[in-house]
Phi, psi and omega in degrees: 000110159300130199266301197301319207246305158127228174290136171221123163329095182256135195256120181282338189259019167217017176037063169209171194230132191250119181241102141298096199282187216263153179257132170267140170233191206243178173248130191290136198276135188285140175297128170304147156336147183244117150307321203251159188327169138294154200278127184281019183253019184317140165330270194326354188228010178252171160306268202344339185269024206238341166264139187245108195249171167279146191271148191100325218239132148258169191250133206307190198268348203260289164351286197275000165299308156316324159313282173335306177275003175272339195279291205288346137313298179314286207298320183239032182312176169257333203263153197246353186285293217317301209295325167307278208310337169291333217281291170312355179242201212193160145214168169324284167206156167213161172214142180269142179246084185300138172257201158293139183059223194258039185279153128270164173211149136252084212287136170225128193254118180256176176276156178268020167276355180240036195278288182322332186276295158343308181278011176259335186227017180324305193289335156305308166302303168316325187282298182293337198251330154294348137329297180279332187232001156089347180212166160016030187303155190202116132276148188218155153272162169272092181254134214256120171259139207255135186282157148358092186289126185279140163300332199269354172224023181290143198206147181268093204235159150332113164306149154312130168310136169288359181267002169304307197305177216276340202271332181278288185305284185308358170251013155269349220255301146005300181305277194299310178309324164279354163349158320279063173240141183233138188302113178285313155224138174245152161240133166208132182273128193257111186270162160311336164259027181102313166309143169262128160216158213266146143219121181262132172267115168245149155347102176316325207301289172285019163324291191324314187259352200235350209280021213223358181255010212291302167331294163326285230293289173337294172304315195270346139349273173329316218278328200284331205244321197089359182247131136013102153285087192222099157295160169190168164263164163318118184275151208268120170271126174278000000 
């Protein structure tokens, strides 16, 4: 033992001498504490998480306006049913619709396994977020329509679901715009030159609350399908 070099070898048969020198170590540094926030833009806790998308595809700037105001209902409803029941969902898409004269709509596209669920607090959500955006709301589902099988597009598949076809989403869509007033009766008149047009009956029960939407309802029909529309109630016989 060498007090300067620390353990030293003597080897014979090469007559040399091998010293290790002393090992110093350092004492290991206690990790400082982590000081710094969390980040706040975590998914789980932003608007971005309120949107539900196809991978690859964002969501335009109108979109995530909308997001925005559905996170801050869920964060700052007074009501505590509102705010559970927003925390699982999501939405699609949203869009603005210009109507006649200077009216809007907001058409907002859900997914449809949480379409029910949506229609469990619609009037509280619809009530708040026409506040924040100054017009109309309309939720609807996204619902996906599969074209017509074809010689040129036949592909070896499932037959198409009849809720696929283009005549089934739009008489569900009928449905979802006028929420929650549900249709009683339909009619549709075929003119002479072929063209079709609906006249629809809703529930008296929401005259009161809706009937000042009738117009909306109509319009924004038109802009999602292209076809023609006219809701109405029941006329009151004197």
């Amino acid at each position: 033992i060498n007090a300067e070099y620390g353990v030293c070898l003597f080897v014979s048969a090469s007559h040399s001498t091998h010293c290790i020198p002393h090992l110093h170590t350092t004492p290991r540094e206690t990790p400082l504490p982590n000081t710094r926030t969390p980040h706040t833009s975590t998914m789980a806790f932003t608007a971005r998480s309120k949107i539900k998308k196809p991978k690859g595809v964002e969501p335009n700037e109108y979109e995530e306006t909308i997001a925005q105001h559905i996170f801050d209902i869920q964060t700052h409803s007074t009501s505590a049913e509102l705010k559970s029941e927003l925390k699982p969902l999501q939405i699609m898409a949203a869009k603005e619709i210009r109507l006649s004269g200077d009216k809007k709509a907001v058409v907002i596209f859900v997914p449809m396994p949480q379409l029910k669920d949506y229609r469990r607090i619609h009037h509280l959500l619809v009530e708040d977020l026409q506040k924040k955006v100054s017009h109309s709301v309309i939720i609807v589902g996204q619902r996906r329509i599969l074209p017509k099988e074809t010689k040129k597009n036949m592909v070896k598949r499932q037959k198409r679901p009849h809720s696929r076809t283009l005549k089934a989403v739009h008489d569900a869509l009928l449905e979802d715009v006028s929420y929650p007033a549900e249709i009683v009766d339909r009619r549709i008149r075929v003119r002479l030159d072929g063209s079709k047009a609906q006249r629809v009956t809703l529930d008296p029960k929401e005259e009161q609350n809706l009937e000042h939407k009738l117009d909306i309802f109509n319009g924004v029909y038109r802009a999602l399908t292209g076809k023609e529309v006219t809701y109405q109630f029941p006329q009151t016989k004197q």
